[in-house]
Coordinates of C-alpha atoms in Angstrom, one line a residue:
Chain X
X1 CA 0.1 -58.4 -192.2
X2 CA -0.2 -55.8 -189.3
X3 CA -0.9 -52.2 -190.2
X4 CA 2.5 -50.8 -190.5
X5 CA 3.5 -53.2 -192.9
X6 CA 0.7 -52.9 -195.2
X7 CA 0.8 -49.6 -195.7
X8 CA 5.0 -49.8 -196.0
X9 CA 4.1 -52.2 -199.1
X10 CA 1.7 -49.5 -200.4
X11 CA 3.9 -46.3 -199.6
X12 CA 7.1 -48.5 -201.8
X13 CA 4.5 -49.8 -204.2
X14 CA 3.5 -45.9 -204.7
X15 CA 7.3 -45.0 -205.2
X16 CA 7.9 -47.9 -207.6
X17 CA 5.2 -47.0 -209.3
X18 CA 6.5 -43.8 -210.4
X19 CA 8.2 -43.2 -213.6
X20 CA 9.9 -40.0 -213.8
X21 CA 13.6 -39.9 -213.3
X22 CA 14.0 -38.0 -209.9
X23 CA 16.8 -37.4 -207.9
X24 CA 16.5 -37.2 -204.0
X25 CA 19.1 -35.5 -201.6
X26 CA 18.9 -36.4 -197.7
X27 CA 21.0 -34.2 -195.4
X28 CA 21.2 -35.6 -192.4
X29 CA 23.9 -38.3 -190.9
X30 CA 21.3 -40.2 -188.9
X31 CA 19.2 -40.3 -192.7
X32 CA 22.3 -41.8 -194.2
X33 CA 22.9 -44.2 -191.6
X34 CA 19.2 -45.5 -191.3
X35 CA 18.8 -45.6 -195.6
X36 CA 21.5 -47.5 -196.0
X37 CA 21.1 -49.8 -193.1
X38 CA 17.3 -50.2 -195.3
X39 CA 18.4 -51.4 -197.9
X40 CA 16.2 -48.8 -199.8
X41 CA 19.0 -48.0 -202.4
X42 CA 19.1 -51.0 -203.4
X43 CA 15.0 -52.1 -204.6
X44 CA 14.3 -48.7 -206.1
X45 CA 14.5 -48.7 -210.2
X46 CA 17.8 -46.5 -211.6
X47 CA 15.2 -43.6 -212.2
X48 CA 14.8 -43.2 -208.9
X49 CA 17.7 -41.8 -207.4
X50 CA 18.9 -41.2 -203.5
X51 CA 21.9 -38.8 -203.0
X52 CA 23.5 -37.8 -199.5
X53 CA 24.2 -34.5 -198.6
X54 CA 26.4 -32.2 -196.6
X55 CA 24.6 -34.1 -193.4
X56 CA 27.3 -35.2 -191.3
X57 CA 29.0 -31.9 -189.1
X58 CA 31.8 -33.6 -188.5
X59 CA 32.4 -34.6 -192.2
X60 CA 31.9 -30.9 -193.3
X61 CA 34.3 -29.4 -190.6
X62 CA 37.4 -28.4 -192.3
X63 CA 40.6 -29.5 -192.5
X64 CA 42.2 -26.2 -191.3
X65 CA 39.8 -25.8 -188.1
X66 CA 40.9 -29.9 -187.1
X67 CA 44.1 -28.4 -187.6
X68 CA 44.1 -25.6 -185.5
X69 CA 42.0 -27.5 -183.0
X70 CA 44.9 -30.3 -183.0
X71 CA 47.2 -27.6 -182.6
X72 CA 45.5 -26.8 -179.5
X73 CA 45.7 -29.8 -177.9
X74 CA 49.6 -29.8 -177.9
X75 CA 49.3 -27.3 -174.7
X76 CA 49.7 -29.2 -171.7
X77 CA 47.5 -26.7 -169.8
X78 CA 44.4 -27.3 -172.1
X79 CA 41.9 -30.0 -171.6
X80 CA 40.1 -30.6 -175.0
X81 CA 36.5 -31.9 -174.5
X82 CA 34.5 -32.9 -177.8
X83 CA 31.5 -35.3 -179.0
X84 CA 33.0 -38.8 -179.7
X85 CA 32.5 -38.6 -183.4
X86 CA 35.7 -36.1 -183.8
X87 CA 38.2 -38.4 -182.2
X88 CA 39.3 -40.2 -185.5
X89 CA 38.7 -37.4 -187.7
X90 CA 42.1 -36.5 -190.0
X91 CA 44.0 -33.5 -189.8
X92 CA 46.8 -32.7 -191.7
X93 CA 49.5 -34.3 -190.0
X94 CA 47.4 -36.1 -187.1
X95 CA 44.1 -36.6 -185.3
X96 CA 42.6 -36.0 -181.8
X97 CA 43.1 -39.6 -181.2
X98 CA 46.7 -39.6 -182.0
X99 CA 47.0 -37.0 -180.3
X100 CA 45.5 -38.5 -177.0
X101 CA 47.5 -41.3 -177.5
X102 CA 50.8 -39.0 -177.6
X103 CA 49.9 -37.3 -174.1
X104 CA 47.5 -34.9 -174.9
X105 CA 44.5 -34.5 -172.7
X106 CA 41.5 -34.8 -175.2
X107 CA 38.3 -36.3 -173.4
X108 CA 34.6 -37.2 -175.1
X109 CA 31.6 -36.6 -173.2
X110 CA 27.9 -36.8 -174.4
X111 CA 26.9 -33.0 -173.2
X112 CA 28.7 -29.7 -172.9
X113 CA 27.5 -29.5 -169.4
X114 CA 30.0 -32.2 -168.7
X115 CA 32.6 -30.3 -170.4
X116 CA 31.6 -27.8 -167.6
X117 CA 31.8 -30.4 -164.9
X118 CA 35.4 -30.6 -166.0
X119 CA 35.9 -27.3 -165.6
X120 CA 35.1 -26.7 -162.0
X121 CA 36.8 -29.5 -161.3
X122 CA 40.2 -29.0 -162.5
X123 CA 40.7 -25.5 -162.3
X124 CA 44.5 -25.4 -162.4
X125 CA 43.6 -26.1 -166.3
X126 CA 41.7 -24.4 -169.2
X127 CA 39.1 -26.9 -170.8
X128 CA 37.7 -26.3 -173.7
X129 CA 34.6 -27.8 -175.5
X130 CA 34.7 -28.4 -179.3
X131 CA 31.3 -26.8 -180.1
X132 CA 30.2 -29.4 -183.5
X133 CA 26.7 -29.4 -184.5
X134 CA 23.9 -27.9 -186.3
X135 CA 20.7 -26.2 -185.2
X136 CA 20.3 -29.1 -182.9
X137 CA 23.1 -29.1 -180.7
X138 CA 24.1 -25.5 -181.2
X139 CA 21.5 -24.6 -178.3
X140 CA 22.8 -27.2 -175.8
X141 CA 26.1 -25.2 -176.1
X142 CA 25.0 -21.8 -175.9
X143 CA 22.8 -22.0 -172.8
X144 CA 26.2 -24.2 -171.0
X145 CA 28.1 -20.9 -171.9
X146 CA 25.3 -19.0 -170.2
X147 CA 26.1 -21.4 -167.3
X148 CA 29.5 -21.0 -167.2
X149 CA 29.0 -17.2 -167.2
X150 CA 26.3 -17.7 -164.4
X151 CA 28.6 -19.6 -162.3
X152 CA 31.6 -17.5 -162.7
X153 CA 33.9 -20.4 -164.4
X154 CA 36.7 -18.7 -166.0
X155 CA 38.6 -21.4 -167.4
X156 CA 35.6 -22.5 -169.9
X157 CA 35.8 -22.0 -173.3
X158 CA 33.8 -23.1 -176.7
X159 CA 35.7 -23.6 -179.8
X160 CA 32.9 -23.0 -181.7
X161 CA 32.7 -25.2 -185.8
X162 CA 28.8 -24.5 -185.2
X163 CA 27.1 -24.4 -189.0
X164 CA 23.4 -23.6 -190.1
X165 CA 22.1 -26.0 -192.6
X166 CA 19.4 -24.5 -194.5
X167 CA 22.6 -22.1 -196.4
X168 CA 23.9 -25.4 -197.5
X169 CA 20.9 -26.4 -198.9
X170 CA 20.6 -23.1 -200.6
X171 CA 24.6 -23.3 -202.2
X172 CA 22.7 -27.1 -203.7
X173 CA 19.9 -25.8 -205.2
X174 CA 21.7 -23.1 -206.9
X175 CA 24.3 -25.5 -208.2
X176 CA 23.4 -26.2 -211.7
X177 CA 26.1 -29.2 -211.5
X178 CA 23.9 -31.0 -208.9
X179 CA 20.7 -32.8 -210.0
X180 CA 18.8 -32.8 -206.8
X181 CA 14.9 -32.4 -207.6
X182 CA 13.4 -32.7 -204.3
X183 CA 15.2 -32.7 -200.8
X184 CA 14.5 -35.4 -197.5
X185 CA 15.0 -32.6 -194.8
X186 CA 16.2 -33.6 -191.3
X187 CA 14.4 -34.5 -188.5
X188 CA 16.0 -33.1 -185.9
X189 CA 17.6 -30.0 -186.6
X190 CA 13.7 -29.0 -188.1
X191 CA 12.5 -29.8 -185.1
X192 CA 14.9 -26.8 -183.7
X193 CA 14.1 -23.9 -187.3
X194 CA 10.7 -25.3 -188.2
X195 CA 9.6 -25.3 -191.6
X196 CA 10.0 -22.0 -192.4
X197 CA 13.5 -21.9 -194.0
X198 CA 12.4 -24.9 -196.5
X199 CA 9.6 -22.8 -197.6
X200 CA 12.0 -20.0 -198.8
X201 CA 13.6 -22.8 -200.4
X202 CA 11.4 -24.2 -202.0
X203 CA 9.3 -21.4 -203.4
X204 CA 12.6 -19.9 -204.3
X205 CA 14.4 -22.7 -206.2
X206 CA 10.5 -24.3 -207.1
X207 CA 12.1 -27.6 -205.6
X208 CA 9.9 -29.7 -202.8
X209 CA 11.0 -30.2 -199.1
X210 CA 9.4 -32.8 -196.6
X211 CA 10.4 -33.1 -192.9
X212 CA 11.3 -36.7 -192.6
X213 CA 11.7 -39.1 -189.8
X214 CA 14.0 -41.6 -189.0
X215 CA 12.5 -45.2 -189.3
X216 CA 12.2 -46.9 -192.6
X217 CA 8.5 -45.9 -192.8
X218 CA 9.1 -42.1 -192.0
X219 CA 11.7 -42.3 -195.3
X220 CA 9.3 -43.6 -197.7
X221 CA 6.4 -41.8 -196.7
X222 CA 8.9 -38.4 -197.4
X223 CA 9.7 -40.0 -200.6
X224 CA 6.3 -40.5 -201.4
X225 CA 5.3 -37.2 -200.6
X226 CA 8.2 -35.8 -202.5
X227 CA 7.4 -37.6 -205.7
X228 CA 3.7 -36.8 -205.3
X229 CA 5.0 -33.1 -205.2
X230 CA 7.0 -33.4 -208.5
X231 CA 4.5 -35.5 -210.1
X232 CA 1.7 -32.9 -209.4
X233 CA 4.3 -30.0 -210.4
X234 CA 4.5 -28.7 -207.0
X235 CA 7.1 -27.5 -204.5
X236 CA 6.3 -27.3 -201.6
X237 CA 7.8 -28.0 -197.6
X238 CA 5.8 -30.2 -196.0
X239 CA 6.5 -31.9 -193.0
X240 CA 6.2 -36.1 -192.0
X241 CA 7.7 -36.5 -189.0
X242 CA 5.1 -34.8 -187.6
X243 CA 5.3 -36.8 -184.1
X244 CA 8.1 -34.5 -183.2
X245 CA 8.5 -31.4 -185.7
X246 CA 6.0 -28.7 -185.2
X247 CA 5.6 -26.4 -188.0
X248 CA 7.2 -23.5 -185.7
X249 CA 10.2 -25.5 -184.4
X250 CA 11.1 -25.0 -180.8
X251 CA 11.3 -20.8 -180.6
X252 CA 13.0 -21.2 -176.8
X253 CA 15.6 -23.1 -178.8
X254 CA 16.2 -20.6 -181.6
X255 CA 16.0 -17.5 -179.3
X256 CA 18.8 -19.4 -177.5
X257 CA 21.1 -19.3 -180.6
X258 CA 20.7 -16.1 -181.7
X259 CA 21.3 -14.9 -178.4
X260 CA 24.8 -16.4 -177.7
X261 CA 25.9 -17.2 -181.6
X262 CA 26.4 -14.6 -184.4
X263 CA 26.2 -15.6 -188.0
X264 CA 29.7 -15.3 -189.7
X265 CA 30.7 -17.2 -193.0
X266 CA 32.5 -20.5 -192.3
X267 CA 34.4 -22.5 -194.5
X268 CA 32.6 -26.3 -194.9
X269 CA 34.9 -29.2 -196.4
X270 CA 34.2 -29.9 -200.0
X271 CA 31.6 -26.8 -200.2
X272 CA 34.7 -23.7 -199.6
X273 CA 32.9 -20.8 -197.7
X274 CA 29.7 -20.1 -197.4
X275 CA 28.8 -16.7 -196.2
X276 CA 26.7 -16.4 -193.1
X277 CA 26.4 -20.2 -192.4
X278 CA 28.8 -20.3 -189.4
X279 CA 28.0 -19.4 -185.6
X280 CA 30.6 -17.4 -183.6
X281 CA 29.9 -16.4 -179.7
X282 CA 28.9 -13.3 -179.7
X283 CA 31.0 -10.8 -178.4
X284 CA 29.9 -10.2 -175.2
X285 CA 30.9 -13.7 -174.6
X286 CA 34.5 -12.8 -176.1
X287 CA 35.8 -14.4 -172.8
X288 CA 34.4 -17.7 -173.2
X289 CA 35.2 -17.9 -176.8
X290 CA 38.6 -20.0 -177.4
X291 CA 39.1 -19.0 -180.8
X292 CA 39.5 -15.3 -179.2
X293 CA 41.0 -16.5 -175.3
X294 CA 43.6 -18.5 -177.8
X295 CA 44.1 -16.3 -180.3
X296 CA 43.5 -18.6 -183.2
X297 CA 43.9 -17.6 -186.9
X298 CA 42.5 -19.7 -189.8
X299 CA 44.8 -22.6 -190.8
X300 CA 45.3 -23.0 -194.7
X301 CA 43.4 -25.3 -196.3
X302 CA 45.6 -28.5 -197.0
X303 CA 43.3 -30.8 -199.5
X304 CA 43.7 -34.4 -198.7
X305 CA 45.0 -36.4 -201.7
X306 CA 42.9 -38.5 -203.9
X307 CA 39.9 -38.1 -201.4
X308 CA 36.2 -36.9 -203.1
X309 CA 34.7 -36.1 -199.5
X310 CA 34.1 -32.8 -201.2
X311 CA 32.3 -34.4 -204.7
X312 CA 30.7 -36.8 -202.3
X313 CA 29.3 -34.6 -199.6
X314 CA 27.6 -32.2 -202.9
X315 CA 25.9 -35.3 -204.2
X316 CA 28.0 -34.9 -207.2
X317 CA 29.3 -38.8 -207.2
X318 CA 28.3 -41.5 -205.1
X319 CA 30.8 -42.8 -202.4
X320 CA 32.0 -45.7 -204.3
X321 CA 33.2 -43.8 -207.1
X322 CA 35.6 -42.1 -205.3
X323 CA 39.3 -43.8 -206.4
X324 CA 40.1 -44.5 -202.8
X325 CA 37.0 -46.1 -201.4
X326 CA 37.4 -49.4 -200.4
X327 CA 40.8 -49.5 -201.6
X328 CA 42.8 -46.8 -199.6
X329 CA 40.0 -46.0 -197.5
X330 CA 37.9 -48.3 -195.0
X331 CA 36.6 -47.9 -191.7
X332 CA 38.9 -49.7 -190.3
X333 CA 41.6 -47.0 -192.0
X334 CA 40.1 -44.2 -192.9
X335 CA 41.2 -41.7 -195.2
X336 CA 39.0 -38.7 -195.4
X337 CA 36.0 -37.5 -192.9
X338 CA 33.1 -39.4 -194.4
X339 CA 34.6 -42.7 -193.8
X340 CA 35.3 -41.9 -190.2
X341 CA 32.4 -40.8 -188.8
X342 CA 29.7 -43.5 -188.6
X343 CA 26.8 -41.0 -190.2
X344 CA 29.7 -40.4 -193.2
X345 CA 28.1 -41.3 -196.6
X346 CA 31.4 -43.5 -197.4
X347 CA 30.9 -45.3 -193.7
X348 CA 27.4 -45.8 -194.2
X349 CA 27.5 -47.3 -198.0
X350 CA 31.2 -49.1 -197.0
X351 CA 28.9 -51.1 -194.2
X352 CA 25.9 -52.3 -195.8
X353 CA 26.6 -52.5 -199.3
X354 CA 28.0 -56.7 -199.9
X355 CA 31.1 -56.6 -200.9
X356 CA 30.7 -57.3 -205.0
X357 CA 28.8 -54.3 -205.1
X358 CA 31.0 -51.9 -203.9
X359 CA 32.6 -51.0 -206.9
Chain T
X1 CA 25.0 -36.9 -184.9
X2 CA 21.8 -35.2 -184.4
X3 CA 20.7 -38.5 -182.9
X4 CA 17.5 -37.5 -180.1
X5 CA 16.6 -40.4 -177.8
X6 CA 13.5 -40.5 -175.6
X7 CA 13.4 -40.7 -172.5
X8 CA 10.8 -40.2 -169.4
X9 CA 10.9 -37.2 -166.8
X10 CA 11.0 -39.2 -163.5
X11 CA 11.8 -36.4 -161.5
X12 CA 12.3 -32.8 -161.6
X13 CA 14.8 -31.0 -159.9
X14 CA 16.1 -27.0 -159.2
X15 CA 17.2 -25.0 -161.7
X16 CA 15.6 -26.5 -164.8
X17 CA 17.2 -29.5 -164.3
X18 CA 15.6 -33.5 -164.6
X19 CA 16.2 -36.9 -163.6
X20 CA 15.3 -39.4 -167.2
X21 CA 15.0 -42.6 -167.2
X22 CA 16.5 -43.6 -170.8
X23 CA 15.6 -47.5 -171.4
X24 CA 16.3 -48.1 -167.6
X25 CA 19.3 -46.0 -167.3
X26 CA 18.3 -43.0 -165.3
X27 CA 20.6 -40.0 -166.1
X28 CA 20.3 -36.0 -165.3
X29 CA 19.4 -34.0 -168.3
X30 CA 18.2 -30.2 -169.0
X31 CA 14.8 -29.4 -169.6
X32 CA 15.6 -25.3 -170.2
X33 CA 14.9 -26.0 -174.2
X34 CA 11.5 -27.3 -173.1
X35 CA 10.3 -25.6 -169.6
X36 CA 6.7 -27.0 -170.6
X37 CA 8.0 -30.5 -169.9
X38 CA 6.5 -32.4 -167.0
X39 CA 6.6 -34.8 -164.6
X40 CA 5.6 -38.7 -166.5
X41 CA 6.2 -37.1 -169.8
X42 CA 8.5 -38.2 -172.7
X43 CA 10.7 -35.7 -174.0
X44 CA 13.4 -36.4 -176.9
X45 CA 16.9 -36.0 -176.0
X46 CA 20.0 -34.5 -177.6
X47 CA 23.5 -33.6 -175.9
X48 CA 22.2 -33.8 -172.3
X49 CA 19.3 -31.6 -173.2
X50 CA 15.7 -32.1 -174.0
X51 CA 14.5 -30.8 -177.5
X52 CA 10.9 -31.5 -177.3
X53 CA 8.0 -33.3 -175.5
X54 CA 6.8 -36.4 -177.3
X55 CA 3.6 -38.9 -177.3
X56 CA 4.4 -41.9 -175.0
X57 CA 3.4 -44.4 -177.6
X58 CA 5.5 -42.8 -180.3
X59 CA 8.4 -42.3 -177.8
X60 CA 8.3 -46.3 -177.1
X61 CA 8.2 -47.0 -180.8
X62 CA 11.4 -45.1 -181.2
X63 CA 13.4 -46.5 -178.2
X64 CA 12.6 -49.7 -180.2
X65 CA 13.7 -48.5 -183.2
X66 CA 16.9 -47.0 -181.7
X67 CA 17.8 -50.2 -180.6
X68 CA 17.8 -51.9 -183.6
X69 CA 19.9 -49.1 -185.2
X70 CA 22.3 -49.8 -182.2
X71 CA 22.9 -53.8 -183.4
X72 CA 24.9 -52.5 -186.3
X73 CA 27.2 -49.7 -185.0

């Protein structure tokens, strides 16, 4: 047995070892995706429990911003650009893809800058990229609009569903319905804010945080750390994917958000609105803002029936306890935002649990 | 959707801008989040931008792992 694997058997050999009930929250799509695709859910005792979080941006953007972006996309002038992940996503009455599929111009690329590209290139039309993300992919954005300001591209605008995790996090903690005794921070969204915010946190709510990585090592080394915490009454943030998270995040990064984005309060599906969690353009860059060039007023809030993406995204039930999962809603036909995207928690359980144990 | 993929710096170009090579697929990224980056070093990549400089070692192990996560999408 190489290295690695003996000291995987030790780290789960720690955990099992461990007998106070403990709940765990990760909060992160790519976390979802990669303990599921473990297996990890399955070997660890019922005491030890591993809840997803509000993780995924596309599964927490709301049904009235899909609206009014789908909306959008009915103008044969406008050339919608967004990460691939929002194509499927529901809306009311459609989706992006649907849409596309009836005409509409809706394209995916893998960077804003290409959004950009698309831009100069067709300027008879107004393109537009759907800003999604959090702390990670919210700087990408703003320094494109600085490009686009640079190079004088007027028909540019961001349609900004930007959000800022660590308020999330806070609106868990503080909700005495949700059992969450320790949380499995992101990876790459820390590696933007640091550990800072998770500090507040947990000195604050008297929880612990650890920075985790991605591979199946990084996760139970974070939940060994986390139940060492609770075990030695501690709460603390700590980080383990220390190969790319420095304790200070990346400041460049952060100075670029709070120099294009404002914090406003932004409605997140299944969590309502929580104040100052949301990133507007600042208004200086009111012309490259499409919420403000289109003059676009919040849609209502039409729920979707019978879906729990709301309980589900809270930790408050796990995916398979929602009445539609599996039975109205599959990947293959999706019914509410966490089945659709990939990183969803109902995607990620509906693909690697068997079958039998799905309900 | 946070995903960050490594990738090495194989040239750098004007304005802050850098030729990767991702796995054997060169593409142009942004290194303006991370002006410290340099030529021959890894740097982890997220919507055509680089977040951070990482270890070389570290940066192989997770090209490997990324690939594995890539079998079951």
């Amino acid at each position: 047995m190489n290295n690695g694997k003996k000291y995987q058997q030790d780290l789960l050999e720690g955990i099992l070892s461990a007998d106070e009930n403990i709940s765990l929250m990760e909060v992160c799509g790519t976390h979802t995706m990669a303990i599921a695709k473990s297996g990890l859910r399955q070997i660890l005792p019922p005491h030890i429990k591993l809840l997803s979080g509000p993780g995924c941006p596309v599964c927490v953007t709301s049904q009235g911003d899909i609206d009014a972006i789908i909306e959008l996309v009915q103008n044969e002038d406008i050339i919608l650009v967004t990460f691939g992940d929002m194509m499927r996503v529901p809306g009311t009455r459609s989706s992006l893809q649907e849409e596309r599929s009836q005409g509409s111009d809706v394209r995916v690329a893998y960077s804003p800058l290409d959004a950009l590209r698309i831009a100069r290139e067709n300027p008879q039309k107004e393109v537009i990229f759907l800003g999604i993300g959090f702390e990670t992919t919210t700087p990408a954005v703003g320094l494109t609009v600085q490009q686009a300001r640079e190079e004088g591209v007027k028909n540019f605008s961001v349609f900004s569903v930007h959000k800022m995790v660590p308020p999330a996090l806070e609106l868990i903690f503080s909700d005495p319905e949700i059992q969450v005794d320790g949380l499995i921070c992101p990876g790459h969204v820390s590696a933007v804010i640091g550990v800072e915010p998770y500090e507040i946190l947990a000195q604050k709510y008297n929880r612990p945080c650890v920075i985790t990585g991605f591979e199946t090592l990084d996760i139970l080394e974070g939940i060994y750390m986390l139940i060492k915490q609770k075990q030695k009454r501690q709460a603390r943030a700590e980080i383990q994917y220390r190969r790319v998270v420095k304790p200070e995040g990346n400041p460049v990064a952060r100075e670029v958000i709070a120099r294009f984005f404002e914090a406003v309060p932004a409605r997140w599906r299944g969590l309502g609105v929580i104040p100052d969690s949301g990133l507007k353009l600042r208004d200086e860059y009111a012309d490259l803002d499409a919420r403000k060039k289109f003059n676009i007023t919040e849609m209502e809030e039409v729920p979707i029936k019978g879906c729990a993406c709301g309980e589900v995204l809270m930790g408050k039930i796990m995916p398979a306890e929602c009445p539609l999962f599996g039975r109205g809603c599959t990947p293959l036909q999706p019914v509410g935002p966490c089945m659709v995207s990939h990183e969803g928690s109902c995607a990620a359980y509906y693909r690697f649990t068997p079958a039998k144990g799905r309900s | 959707m946070c995903l960050g993929v490594p990738g090495k710096i194989i040239d750098l170009k004007e304005n802050y801008m850098a030729v990767v090579d991702v796995n054997g697929n060169q593409t142009e990224i942004s290194i303006r989040l991370t002006p410290e980056a340099e030529l021959g070093q890894y740097v982890l990549i997220h919507a055509g931008f680089a977040m951070e400089v990482v270890d070389e070692t570290i940066a192989l192990e997770t090209m490997q792992y990324l690939e594995e996560m890539l079998q079951y999408e």
